[in-house]
Coordinates of C-alpha atoms in Angstrom, one line a residue:
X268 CA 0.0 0.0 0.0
X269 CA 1.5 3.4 -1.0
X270 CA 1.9 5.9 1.8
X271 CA 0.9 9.5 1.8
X272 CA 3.4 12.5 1.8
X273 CA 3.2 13.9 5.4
X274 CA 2.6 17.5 3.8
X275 CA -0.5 16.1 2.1
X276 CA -1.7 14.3 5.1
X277 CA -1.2 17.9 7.2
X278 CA -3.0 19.7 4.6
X279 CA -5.6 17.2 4.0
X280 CA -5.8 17.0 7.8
X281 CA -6.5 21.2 7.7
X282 CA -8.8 20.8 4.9
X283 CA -11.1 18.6 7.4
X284 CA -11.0 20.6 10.4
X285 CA -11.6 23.6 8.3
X286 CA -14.8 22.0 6.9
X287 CA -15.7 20.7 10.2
X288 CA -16.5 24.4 11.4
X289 CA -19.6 26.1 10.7
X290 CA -20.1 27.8 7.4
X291 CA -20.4 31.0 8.7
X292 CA -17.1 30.7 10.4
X293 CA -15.8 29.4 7.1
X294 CA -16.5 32.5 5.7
X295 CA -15.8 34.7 8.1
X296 CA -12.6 36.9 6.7
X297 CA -9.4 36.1 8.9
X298 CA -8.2 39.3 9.2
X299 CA -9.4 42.4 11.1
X300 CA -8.7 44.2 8.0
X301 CA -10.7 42.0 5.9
X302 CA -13.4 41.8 8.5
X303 CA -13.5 45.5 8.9
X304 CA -13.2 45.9 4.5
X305 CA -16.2 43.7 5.3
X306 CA -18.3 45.6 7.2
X307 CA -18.1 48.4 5.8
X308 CA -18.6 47.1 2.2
X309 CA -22.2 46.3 3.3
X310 CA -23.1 49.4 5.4
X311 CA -21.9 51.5 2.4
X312 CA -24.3 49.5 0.2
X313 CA -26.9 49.4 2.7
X314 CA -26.7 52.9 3.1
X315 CA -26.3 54.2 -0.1
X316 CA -29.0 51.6 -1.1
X317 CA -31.6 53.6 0.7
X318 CA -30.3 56.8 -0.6
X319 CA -30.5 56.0 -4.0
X320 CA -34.2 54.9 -3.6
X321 CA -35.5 57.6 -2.0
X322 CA -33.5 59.8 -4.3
X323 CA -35.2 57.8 -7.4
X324 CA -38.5 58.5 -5.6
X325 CA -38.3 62.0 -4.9
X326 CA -36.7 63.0 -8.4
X327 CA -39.8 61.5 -10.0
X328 CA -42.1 62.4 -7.5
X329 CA -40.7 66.0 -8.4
X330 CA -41.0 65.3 -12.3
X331 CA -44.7 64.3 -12.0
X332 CA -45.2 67.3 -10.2
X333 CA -44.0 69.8 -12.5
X334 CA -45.5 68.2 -15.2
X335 CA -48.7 67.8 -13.7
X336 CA -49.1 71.3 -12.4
X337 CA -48.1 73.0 -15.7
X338 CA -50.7 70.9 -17.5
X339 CA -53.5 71.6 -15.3
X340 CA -52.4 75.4 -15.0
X341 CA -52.8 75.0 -19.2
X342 CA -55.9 73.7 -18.9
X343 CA -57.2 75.6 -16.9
X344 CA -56.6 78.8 -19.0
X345 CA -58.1 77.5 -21.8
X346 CA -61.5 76.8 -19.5
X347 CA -61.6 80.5 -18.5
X348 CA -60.8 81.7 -22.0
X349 CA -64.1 79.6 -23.3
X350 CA -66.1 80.6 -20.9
X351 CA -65.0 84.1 -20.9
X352 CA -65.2 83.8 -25.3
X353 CA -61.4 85.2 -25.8
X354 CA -60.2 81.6 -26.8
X355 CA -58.4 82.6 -29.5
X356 CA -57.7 80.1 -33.0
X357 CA -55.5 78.4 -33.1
X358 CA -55.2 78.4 -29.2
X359 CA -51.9 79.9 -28.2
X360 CA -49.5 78.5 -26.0
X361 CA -49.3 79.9 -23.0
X362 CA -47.8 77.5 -20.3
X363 CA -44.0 76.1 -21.5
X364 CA -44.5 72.6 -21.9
X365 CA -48.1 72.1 -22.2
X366 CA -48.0 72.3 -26.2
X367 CA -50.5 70.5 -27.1
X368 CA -54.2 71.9 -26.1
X369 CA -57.7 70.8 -27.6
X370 CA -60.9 72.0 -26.8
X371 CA -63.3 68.6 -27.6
X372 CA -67.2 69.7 -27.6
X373 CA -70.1 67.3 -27.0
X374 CA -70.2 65.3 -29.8
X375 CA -66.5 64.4 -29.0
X376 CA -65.1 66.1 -32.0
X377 CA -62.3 68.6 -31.9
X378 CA -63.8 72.2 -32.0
X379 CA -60.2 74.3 -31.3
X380 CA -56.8 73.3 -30.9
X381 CA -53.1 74.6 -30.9
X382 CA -51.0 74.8 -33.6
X383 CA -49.3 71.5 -32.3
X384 CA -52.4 69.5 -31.7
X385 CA -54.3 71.0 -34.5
X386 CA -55.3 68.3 -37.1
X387 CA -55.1 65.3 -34.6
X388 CA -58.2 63.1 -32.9
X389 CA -59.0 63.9 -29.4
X390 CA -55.4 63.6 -27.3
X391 CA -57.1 61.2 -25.0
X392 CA -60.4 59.5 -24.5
X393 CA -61.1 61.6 -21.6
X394 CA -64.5 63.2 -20.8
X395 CA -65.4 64.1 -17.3
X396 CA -68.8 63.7 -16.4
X397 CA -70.8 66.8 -14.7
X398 CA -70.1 65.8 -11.3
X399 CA -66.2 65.3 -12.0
X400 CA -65.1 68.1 -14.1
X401 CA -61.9 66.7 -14.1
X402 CA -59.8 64.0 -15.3
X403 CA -56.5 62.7 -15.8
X404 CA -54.2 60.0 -17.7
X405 CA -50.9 59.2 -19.0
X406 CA -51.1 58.2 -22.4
X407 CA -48.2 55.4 -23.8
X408 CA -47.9 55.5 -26.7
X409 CA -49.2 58.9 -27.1
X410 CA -49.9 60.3 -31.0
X411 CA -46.4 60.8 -32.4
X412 CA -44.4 58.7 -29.8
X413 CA -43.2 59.0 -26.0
X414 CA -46.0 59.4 -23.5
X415 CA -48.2 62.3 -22.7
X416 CA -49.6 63.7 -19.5
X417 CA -53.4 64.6 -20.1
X418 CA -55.8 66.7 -18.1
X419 CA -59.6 67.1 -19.2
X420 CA -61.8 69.8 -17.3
X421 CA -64.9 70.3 -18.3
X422 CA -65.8 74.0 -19.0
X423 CA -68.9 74.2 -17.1
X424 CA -71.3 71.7 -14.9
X425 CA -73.6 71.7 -17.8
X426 CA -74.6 68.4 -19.5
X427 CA -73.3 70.0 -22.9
X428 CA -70.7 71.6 -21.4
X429 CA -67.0 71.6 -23.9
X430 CA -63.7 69.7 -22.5
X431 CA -60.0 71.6 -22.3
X432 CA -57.6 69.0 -23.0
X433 CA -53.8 69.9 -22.1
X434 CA -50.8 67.8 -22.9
X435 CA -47.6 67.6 -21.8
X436 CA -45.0 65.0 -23.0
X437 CA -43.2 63.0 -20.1
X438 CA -39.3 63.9 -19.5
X439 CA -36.8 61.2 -20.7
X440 CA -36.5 60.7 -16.9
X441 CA -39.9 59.2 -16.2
X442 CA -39.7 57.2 -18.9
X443 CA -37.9 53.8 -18.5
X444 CA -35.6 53.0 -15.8
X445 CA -32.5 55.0 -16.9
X446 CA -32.6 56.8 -13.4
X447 CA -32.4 53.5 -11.9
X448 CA -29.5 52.4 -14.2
X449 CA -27.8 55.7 -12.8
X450 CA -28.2 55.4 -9.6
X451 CA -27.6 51.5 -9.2
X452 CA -23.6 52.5 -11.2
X453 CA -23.5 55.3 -9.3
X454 CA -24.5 52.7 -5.6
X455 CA -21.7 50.1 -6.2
X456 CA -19.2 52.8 -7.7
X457 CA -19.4 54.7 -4.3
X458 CA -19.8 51.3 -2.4
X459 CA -16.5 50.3 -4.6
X460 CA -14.8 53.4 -3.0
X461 CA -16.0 53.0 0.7
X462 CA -14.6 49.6 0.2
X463 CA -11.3 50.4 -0.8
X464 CA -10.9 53.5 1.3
X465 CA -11.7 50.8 4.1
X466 CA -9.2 48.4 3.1
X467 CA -5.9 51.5 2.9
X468 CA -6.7 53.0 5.8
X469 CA -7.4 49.9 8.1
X470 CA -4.2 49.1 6.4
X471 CA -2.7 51.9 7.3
X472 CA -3.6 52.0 11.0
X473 CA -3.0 48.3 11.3
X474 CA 0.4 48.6 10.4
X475 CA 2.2 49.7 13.5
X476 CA 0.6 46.5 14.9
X477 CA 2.0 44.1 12.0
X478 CA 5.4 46.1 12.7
X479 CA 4.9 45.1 16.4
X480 CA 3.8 41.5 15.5
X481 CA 6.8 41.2 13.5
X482 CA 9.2 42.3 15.7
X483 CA 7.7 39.9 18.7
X484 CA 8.1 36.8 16.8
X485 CA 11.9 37.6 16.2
X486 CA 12.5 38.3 19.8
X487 CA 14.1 35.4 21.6
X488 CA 15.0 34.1 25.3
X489 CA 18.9 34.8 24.1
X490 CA 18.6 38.8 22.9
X491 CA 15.6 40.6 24.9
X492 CA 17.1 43.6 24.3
X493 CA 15.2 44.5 21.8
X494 CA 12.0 46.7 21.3
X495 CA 9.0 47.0 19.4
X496 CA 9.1 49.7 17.4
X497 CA 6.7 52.9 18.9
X498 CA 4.6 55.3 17.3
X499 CA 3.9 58.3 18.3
X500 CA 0.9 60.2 20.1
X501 CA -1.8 58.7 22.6
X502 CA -4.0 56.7 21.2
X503 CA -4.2 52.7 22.0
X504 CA -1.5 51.7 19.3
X505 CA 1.1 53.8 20.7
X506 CA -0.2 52.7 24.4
X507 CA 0.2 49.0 23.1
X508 CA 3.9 49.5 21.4
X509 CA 4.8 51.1 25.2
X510 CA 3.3 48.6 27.3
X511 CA 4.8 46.2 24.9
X512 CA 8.1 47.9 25.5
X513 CA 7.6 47.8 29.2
X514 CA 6.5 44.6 29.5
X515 CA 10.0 43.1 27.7
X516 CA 11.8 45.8 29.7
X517 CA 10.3 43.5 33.2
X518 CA 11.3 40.4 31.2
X519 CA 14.4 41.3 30.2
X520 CA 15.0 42.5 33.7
X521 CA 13.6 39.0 35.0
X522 CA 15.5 36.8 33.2
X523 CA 18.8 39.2 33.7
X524 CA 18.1 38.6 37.5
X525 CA 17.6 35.0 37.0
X526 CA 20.9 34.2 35.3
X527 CA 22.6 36.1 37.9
X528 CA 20.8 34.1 40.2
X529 CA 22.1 30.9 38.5
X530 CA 25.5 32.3 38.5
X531 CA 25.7 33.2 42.0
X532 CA 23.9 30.1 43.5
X533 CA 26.5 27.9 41.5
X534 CA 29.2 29.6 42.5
X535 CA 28.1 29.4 45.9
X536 CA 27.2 26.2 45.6
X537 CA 30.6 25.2 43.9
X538 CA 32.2 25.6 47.5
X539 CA 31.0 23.4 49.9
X540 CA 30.6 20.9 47.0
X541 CA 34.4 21.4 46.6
X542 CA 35.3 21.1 50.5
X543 CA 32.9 18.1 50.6
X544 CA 35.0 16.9 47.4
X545 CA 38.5 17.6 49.1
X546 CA 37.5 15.9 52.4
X547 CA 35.8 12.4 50.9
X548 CA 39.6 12.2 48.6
X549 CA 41.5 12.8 51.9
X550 CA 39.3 9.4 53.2
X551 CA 39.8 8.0 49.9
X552 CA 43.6 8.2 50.2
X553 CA 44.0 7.5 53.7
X554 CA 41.5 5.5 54.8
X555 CA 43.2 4.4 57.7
X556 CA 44.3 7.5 59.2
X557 CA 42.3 7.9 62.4
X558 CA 43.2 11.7 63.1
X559 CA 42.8 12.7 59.4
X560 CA 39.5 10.1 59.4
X561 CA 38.2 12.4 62.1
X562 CA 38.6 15.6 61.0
X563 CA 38.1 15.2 57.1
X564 CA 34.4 13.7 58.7
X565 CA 33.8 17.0 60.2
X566 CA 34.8 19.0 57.4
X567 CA 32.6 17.2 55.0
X568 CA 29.8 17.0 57.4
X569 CA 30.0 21.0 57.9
X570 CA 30.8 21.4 54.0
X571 CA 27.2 18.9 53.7
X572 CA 25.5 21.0 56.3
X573 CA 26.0 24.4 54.3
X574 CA 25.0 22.9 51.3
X575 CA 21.6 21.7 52.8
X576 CA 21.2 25.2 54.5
X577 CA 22.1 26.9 50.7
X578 CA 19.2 24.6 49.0
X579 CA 16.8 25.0 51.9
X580 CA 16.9 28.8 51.3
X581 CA 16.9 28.6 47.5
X582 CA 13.8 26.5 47.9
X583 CA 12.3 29.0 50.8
X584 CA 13.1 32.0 48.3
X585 CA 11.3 30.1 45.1
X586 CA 7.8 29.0 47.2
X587 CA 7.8 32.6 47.8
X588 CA 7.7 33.9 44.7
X589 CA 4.5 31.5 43.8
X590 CA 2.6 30.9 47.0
X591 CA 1.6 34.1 47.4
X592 CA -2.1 33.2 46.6
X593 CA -2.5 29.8 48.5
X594 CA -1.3 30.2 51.8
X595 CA -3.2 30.6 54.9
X596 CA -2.8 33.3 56.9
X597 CA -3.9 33.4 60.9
X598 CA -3.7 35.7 63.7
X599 CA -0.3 35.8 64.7
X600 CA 0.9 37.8 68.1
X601 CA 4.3 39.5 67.1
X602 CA 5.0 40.0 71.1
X603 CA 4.4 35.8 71.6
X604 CA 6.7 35.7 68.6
X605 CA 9.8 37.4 69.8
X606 CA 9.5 35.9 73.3
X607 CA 9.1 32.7 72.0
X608 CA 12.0 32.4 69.5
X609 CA 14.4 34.4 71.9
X610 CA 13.9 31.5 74.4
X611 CA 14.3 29.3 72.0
X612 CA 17.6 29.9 70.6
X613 CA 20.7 28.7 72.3
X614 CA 22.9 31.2 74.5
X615 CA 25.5 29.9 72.5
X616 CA 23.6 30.8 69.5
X617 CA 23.7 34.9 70.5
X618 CA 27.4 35.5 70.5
X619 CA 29.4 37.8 68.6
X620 CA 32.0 36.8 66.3
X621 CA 34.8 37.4 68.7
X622 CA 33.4 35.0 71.3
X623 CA 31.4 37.6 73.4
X624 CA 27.4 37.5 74.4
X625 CA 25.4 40.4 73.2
X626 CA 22.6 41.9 75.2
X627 CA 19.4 41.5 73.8
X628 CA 17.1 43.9 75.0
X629 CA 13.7 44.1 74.4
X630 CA 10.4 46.5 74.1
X631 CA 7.0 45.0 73.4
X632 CA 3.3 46.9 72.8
X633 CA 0.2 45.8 73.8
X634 CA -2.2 44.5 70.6
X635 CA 0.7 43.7 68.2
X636 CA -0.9 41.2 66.3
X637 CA -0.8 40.5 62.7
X638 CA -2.1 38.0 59.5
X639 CA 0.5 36.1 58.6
X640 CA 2.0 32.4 58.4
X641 CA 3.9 32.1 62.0
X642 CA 6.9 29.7 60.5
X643 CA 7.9 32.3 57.7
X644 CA 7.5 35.1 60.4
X645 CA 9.9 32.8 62.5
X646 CA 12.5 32.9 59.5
X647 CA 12.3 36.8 59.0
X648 CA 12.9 37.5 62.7
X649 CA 15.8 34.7 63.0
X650 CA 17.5 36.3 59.8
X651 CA 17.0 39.5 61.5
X652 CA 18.8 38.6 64.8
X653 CA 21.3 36.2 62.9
X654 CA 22.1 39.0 60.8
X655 CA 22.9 41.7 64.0
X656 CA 24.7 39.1 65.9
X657 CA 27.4 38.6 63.1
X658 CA 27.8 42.6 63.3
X659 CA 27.0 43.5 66.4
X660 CA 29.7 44.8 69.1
X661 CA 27.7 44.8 72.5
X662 CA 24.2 44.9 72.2
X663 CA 20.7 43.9 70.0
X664 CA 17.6 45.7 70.5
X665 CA 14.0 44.0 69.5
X666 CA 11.4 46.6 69.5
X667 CA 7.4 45.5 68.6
X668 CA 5.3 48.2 68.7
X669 CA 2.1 49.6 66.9
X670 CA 2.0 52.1 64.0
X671 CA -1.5 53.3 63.6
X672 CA -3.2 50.6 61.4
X673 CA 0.3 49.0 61.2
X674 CA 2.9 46.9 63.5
X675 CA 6.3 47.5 63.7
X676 CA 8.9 45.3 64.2
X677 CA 12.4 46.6 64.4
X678 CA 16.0 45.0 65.1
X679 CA 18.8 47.1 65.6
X680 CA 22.6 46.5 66.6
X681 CA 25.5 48.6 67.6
X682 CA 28.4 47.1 64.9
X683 CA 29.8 49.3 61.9
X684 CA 26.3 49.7 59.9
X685 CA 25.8 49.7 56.3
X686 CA 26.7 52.2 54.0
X687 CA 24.0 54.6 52.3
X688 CA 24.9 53.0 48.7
X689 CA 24.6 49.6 49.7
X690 CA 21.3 50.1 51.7
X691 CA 19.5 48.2 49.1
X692 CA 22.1 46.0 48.0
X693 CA 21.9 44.0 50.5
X694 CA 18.8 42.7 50.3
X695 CA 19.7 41.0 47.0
X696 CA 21.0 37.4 47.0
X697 CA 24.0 36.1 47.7
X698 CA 25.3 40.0 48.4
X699 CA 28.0 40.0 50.9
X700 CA 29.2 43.8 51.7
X701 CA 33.1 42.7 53.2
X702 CA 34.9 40.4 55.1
X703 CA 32.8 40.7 58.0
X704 CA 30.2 38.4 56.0
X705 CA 32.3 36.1 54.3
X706 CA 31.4 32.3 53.7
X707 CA 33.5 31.3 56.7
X708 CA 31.5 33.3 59.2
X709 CA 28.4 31.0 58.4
X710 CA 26.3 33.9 55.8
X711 CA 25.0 32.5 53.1
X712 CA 24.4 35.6 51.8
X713 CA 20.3 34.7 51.2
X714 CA 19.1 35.9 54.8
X715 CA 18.1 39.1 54.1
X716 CA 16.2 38.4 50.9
X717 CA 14.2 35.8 52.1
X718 CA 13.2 38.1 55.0
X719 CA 12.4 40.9 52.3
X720 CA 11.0 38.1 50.2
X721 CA 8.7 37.1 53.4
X722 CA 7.7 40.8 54.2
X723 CA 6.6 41.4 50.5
X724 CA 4.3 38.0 51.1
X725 CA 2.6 39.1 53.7
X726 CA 1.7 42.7 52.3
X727 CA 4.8 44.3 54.2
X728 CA 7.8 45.9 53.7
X729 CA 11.8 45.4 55.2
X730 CA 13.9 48.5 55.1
X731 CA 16.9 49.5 56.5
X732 CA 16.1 52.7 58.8
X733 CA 18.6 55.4 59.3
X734 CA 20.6 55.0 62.7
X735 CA 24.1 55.6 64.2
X736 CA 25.9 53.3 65.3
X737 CA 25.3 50.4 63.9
X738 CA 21.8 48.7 61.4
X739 CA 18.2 49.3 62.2
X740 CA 15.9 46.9 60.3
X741 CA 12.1 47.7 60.3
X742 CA 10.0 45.1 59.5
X743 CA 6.2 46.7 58.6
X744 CA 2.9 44.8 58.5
X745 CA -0.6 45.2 58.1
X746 CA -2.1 44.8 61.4
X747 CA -5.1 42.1 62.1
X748 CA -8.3 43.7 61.4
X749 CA -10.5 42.5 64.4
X750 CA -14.5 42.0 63.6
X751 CA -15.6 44.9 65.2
X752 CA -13.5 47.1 63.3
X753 CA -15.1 47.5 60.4
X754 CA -18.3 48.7 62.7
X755 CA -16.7 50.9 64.9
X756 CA -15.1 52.8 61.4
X757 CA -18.4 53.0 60.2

């Protein structure tokens, strides 16, 4: 059995999904351009439709008119002039238009007529009876050709009274459907231009957004340095080339941070693997060494031990970023807090650098409660205190107190502080401002980011707060709204 080209198959494949969909769909144009061209290709004939009838209406409505009112005004002279006996012979003209004019007496013959009507049978077989004195007709064929409007009024009510007959041949307008010809070329001519004025200047406006399509599809994960190009003014093109702009500005931003983020967390990485590396050769080659046994063990388990603490706060600092929406926040008391984790950590655990015991002082507010997830909150204020106690010189200083509709939580040491330049820097990963934090002090250098990283999750904000000597972080959260709130506001 022969098999079937894969490009047919895809096309054939196309072919049936295509035919699948409704017909209106089918036929439905693709493009906005088209579907505008569309549009506006059947208003225009809609429109212009209805113009061209009621023009066609009223021009003959008018023509009728006119030559209606001439030929009764004609007719009615010659009535008077009978009556009145100053009919002259032949009858004169005296309405333009209405040339032909016969006066027809009771017998039905042709007593008078003008010089145009003269010799010729009664225009019309017209004779109004005494109680309608007058009549009318159009006459096709009328005697030599074309049609004729005819009146007939009879002179007087009397039974043997004469008839004025006027005639008035129809313009070329009324006759036929010329008019109609006209104004049907003159419909799709005009629809024919709304159409392709509707095509150039949807065209025309569409084609910043091709020029934006365009450049999108070329833009890759490996150059987002480039932009879409951006037109100029206000209106929603040039709003969607900026935000487009904006938006890859973010991404580019994103992804900048991101390899940098890979960079640094191998490179950090790449040390305790390294140790750990160093330690298990050292038991390789001497495996029966019991001093170097011992001590390459402890090296490798403190080189393992970093490692987990790196990869437990690169996890910590990536459920962050998308958990924002599904955790559960509770009523947590920030004075229980504090209390609780400085009773929990180990006197050995607050000592400076050098060997020496901080102080830790404290001063806690009444009603310092907030929503939040107690564990992470944990983490912040450890970081917090960790962080102090590796720059610290005598003493820390845990303050909890209440802000108007906020909580404050503030930790603040006497050691060197942190320069104005780097007051944000160091709340970026892996940032290590000297010596004082290096990777043999026990930093990892992700503390204060996932306490900034935590704050931001809970609708808060870490800074670092002007003081001499030394740091003063300030920790700011929302505080817990209690039912009655709401009432008592309103």
């Amino acid at each position: 059995m022969a098999t079937q080209r894969p490009d047919v198959i895809h096309c054939l494949h196309h072919q049936a999904v295509d035919m699948r969909r409704p017909l209106k769909m089918r036929l439905r144009p693709h493009s906005i351009r088209g579907r505008d061209t569309v549009l506006a290709t059947i208003f225009a004939a809609v429109v212009l439709t209805l113009l061209a009838t009621g023009s066609d209406l009223v021009v003959r409505e008018h023509y009728k008119q006119q030559v209606s009112n001439r030929t009764r005004i004609a007719a009615t002279q010659v009535t008077s002039a009978v009556r009145d006996g100053t009919l002259r012979s032949p009858i004169r003209q005296s309405v333009e238009g209405a040339d032909y004019l016969q006066v027809i007496g009771p017998d039905r013959r042709v007593r008078d007529a003008s010089a145009k009507a003269a010799g010729r049978p009664p225009l019309a077989p017209l004779f109004p009876p005494a109680n309608s004195r007058v009549r009318e007709a159009t006459m096709c064929p009328a005697p030599g050709g074309g049609c004729m409007f005819v009146v007939a009024i009879r002179v007087t009510n009397a039974p043997d009274s004469p008839v004025a007959l006027s005639a008035s041949p129809l313009p070329g307008v009324l006759l036929g459907h010329h008019l109609e010809y006209f104004l049907a070329g003159l419909v799709i001519a005009l629809t024919g231009l709304a159409a392709l004025t509707t095509w150039q200047v949807v065209g025309r406006t569409l084609r910043p957004v091709e020029q934006i399509r365009a450049q999108l599809a070329e833009i890759t994960g490996s150059d987002l340095s480039r932009r879409v190009p951006q037109p100029t003014g206000q209106d929603e093109i040039a709003q969607l080339a900026r935000t487009a702009n904006q938006t890859l500005e973010r991404l580019e931003e994103s992804v900048a941070r991101q390899r940098q983020f890979a960079s640094d967390a191998a490179h950090e990485l790449r040390t305790p693997i390294t140790g750990l590396r160093v330690n298990l050769e050292d038991l390789a080659m001497s495996p029966h060494d019991p001093e170097l046994t011992t001590s390459a063990t402890q090296a490798a388990l403190a080189a393992t031990d970093r490692l987990e603490a790196i990869v437990t706060d690169l996890l910590l600092l990536a459920r962050l970023g998308t958990s924002t929406g599904t955790v559960v926040h509770q009523p947590v008391d920030l004075a229980d807090l504090v209390s609780t984790e400085l009773d929990a950590r180990h006197p050995a655990a607050l000592s400076a650098p050098d060997g020496r015991r901080p102080t830790v002082s404290t001063r806690v507010g009444a009603d310092v409660v907030v929503d939040g997830v107690r564990v992470q909150l944990a983490r912040l204020l450890n970081n917090l205190l960790d962080n102090a106690e590796r720059h610290t010189t005598a003493s820390i200083d845990v303050q909890v107190v209440r802000d108007e509709g906020d909580i404050l939580l503030a930790v603040t040491d006497d050691g060197p502080g942190v320069p104005d330049a780097d007051r944000e820097r160091i709340f970026e990963r892996f940032t290590r401002l000297d010596s004082a934090r290096s990777r043999s002090s026990g930093g990892s250098g992700l503390g204060l980011a996932i306490a900034r990283g935590i704050a931001n999750s809970h609708g808060g904000s870490l800074t670092l707060d002007d003081h001499r000597p030394g740091a003063r972080f300030v920790l700011r959260l929302p505080a817990h709204r209690h039912p009655g709130d709401d009432v008592e506001a309103g």
